PDB file of C-alpha atoms in Angstrom:
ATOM      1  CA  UNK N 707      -0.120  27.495  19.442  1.00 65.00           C
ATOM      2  CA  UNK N 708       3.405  28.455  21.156  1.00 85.00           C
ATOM      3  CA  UNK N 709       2.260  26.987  24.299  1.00 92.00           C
ATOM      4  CA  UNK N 710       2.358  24.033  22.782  1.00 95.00           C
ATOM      5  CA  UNK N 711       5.805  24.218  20.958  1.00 93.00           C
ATOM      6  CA  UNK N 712       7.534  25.151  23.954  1.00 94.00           C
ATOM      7  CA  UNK N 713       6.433  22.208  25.472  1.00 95.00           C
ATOM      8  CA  UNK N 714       7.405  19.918  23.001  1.00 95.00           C
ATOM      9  CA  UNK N 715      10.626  21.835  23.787  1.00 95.00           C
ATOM     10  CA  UNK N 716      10.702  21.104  27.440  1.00 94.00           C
ATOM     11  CA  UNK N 717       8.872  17.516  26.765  1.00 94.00           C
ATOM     12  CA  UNK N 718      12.454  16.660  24.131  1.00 94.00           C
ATOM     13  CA  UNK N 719      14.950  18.103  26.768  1.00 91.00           C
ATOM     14  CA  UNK N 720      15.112  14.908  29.421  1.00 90.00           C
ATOM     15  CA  UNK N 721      15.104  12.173  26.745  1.00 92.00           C
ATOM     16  CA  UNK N 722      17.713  13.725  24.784  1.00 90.00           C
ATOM     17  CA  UNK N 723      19.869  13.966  27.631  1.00 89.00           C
ATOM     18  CA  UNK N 724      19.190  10.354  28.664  1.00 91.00           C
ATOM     19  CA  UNK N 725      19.334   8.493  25.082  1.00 91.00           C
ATOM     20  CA  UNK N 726      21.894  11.219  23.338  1.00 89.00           C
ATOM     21  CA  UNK N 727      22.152  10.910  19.918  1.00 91.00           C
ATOM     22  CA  UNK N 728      19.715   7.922  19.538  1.00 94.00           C
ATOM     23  CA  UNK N 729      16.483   9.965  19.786  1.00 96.00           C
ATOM     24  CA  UNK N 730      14.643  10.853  16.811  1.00 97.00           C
ATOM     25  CA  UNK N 731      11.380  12.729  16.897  1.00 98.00           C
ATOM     26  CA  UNK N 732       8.611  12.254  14.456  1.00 98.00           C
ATOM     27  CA  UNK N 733       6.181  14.010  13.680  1.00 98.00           C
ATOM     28  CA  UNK N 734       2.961  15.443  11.311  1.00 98.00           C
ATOM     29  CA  UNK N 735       1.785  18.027  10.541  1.00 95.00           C
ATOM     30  CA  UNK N 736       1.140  20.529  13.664  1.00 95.00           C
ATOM     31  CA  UNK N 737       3.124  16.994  15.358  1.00 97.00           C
ATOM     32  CA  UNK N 738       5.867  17.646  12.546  1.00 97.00           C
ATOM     33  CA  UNK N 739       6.104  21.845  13.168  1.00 96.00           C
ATOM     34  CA  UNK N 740       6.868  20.869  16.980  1.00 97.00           C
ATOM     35  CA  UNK N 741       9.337  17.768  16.113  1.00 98.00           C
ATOM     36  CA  UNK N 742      11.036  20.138  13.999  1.00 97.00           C
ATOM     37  CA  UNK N 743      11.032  23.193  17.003  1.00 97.00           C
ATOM     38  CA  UNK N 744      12.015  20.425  19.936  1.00 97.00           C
ATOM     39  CA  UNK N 745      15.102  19.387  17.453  1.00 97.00           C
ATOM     40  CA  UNK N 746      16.049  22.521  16.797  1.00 97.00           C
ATOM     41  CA  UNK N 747      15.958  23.314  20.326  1.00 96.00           C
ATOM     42  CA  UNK N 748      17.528  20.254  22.134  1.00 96.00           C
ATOM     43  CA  UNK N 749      19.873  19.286  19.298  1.00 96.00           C
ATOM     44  CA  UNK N 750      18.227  15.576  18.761  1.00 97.00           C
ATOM     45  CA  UNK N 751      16.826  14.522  14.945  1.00 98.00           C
ATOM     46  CA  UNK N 752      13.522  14.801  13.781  1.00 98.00           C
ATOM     47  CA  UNK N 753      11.441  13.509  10.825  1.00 98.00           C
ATOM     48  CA  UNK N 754       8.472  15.001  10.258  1.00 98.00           C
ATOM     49  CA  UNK N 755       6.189  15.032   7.260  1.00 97.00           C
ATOM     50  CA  UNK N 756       3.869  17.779   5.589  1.00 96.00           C
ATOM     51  CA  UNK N 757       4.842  19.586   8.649  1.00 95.00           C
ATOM     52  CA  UNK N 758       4.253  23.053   9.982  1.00 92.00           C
ATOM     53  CA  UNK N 759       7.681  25.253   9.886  1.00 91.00           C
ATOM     54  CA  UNK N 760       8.723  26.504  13.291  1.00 92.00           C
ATOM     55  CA  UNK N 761       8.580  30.538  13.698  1.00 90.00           C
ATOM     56  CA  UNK N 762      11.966  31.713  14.548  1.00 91.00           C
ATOM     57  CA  UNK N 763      11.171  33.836  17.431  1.00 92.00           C
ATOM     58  CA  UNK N 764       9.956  30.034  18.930  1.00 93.00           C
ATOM     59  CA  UNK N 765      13.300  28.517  18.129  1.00 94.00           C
ATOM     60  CA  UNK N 766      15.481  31.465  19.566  1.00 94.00           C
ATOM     61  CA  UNK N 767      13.279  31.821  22.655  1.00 93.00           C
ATOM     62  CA  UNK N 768      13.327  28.122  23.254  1.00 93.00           C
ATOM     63  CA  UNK N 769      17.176  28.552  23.085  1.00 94.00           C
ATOM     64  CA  UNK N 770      17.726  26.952  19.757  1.00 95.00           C
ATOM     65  CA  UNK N 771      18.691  28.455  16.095  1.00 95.00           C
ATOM     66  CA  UNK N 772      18.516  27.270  12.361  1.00 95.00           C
ATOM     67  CA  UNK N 773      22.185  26.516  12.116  1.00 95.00           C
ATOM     68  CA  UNK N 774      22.139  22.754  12.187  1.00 95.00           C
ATOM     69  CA  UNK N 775      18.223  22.106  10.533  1.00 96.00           C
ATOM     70  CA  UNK N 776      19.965  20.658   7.680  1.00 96.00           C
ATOM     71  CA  UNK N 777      21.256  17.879   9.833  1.00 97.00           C
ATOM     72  CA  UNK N 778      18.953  17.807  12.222  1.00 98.00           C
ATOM     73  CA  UNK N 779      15.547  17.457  10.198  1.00 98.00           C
ATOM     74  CA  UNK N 780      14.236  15.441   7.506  1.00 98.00           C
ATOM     75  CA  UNK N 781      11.277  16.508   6.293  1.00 97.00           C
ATOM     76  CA  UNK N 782       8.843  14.675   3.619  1.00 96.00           C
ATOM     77  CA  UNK N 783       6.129  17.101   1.801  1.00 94.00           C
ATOM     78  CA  UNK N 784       3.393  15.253  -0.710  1.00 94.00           C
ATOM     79  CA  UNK N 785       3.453  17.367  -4.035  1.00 90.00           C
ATOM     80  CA  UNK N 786       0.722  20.047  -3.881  1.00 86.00           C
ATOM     81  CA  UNK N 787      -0.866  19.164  -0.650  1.00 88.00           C
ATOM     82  CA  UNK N 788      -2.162  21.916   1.574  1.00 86.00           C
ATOM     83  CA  UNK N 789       0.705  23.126   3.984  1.00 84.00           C
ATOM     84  CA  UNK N 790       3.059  22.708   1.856  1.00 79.00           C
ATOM     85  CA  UNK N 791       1.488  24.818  -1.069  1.00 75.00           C
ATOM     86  CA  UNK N 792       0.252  27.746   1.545  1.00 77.00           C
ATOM     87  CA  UNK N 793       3.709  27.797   2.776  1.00 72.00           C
ATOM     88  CA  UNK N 794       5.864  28.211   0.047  1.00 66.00           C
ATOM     89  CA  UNK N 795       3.190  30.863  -1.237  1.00 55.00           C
ATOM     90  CA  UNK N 796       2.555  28.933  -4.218  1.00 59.00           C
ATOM     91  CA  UNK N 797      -0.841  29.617  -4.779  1.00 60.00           C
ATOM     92  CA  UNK N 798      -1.566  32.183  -2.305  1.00 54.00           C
ATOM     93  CA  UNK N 799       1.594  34.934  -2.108  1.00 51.00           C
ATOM     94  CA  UNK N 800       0.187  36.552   1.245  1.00 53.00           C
ATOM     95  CA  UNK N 801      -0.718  34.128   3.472  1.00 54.00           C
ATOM     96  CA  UNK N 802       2.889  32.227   2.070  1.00 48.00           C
ATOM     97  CA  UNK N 803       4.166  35.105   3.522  1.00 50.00           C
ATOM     98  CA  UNK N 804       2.538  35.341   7.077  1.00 57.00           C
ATOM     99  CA  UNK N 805       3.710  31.495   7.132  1.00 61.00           C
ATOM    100  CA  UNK N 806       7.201  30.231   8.735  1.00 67.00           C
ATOM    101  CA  UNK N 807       8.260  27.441   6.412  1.00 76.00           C
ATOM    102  CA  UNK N 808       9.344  23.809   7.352  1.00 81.00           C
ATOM    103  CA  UNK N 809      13.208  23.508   8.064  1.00 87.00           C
ATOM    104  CA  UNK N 810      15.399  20.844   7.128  1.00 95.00           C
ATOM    105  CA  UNK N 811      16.703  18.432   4.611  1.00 97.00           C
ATOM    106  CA  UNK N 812      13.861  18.657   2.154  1.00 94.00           C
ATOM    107  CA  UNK N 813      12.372  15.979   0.354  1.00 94.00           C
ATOM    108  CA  UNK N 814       8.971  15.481  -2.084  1.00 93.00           C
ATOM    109  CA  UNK N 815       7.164  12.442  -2.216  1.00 94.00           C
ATOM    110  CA  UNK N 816       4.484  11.618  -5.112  1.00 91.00           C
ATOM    111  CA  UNK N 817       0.957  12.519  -5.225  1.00 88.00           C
ATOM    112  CA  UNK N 818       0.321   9.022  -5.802  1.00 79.00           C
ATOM    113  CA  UNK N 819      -3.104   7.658  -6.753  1.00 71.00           C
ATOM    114  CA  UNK N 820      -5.846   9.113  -9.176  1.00 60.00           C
ATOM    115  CA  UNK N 821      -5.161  12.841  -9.075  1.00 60.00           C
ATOM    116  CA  UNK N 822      -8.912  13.739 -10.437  1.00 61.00           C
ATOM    117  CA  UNK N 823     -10.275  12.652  -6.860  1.00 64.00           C
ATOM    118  CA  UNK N 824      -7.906  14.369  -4.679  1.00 71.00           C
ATOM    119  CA  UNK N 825      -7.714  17.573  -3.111  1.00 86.00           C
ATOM    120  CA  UNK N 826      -5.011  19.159  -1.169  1.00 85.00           C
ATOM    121  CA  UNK N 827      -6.403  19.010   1.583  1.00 87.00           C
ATOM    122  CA  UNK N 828      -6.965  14.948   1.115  1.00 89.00           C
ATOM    123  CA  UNK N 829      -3.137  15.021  -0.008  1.00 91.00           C
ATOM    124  CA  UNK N 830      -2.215  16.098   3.780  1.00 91.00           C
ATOM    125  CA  UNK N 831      -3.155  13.303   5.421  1.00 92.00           C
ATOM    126  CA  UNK N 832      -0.599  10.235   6.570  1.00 95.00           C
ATOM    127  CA  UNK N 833      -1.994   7.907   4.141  1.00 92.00           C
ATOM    128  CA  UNK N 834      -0.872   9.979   1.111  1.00 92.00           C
ATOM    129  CA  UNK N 835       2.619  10.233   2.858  1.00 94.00           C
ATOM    130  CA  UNK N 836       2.803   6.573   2.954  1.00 94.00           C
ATOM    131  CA  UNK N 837       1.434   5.855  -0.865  1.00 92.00           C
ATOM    132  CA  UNK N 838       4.646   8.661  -1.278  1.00 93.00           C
ATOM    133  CA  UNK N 839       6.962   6.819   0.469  1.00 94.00           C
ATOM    134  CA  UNK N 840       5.887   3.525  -1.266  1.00 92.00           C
ATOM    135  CA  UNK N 841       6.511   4.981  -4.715  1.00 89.00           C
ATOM    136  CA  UNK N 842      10.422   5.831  -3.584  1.00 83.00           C
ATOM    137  CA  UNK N 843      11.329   2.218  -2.280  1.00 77.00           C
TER     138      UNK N 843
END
């Protein structure tokens, strides 16, 4: 819900100011859509994976803007899993649409293990992310 991203907005404001430029903020998921809004907003980096994208009018009236996402976020998607396929309207034009998508530097991991057993919605989970980092070292 907003309520929640503008408190991960106010919740990013006082350790940014005390640690600078050596905060990151992580998150997944819902946890990735408000890393991605509190960096956006407060300036530090994020990493988030399979995350939710952060709705503009959130970012703006949290005092932030798109300008530096690039630079700011790193984001890790597993091929074909949920979010990320609903987002980019892949499947589903509409609700692709109706769906802010995840800002950043942009990079997709591997739907790695048997792909007859898994759904997208399996493919969304952290363990999948990690299998997908696993296959890139």
């Amino acid at each position: 819900t907003s309520t929640q991203y503008y408190k991960a907005i106010q919740i990013a404001k006082a350790p940014r100011k005390l640690h600078g430029d050596k905060l990151t903020i992580v998150g997944h998921s819902l946890g990735g859509g408000l890393a991605s809004t509190a960096s956006l907003t407060c300036g530090a980096k994020a990493v988030t994976f399979n995350p939710s994208g952060p709705h503009a009018a959130t970012v703006v009236g949290g005092g932030g803007n798109f300008r530096n996402a690039k630079t700011l976020v790193t984001v890790f998607r597993v091929k074909e899993e949920i979010l990320t396929t609903l987002e980019d309207g892949r499947r589903f034009a509409l609700i692709g649409l109706l769906m802010p998508d995840s800002v950043g530097r942009q990079f997709e991991l591997p739907a790695a293990g048997s792909r007859s057993l898994l759904t997208p919605f399996q493919l969304h989970g952290m363990d999948f992310v990690l299998l997908g980092l696993e296959t890139l070292q």
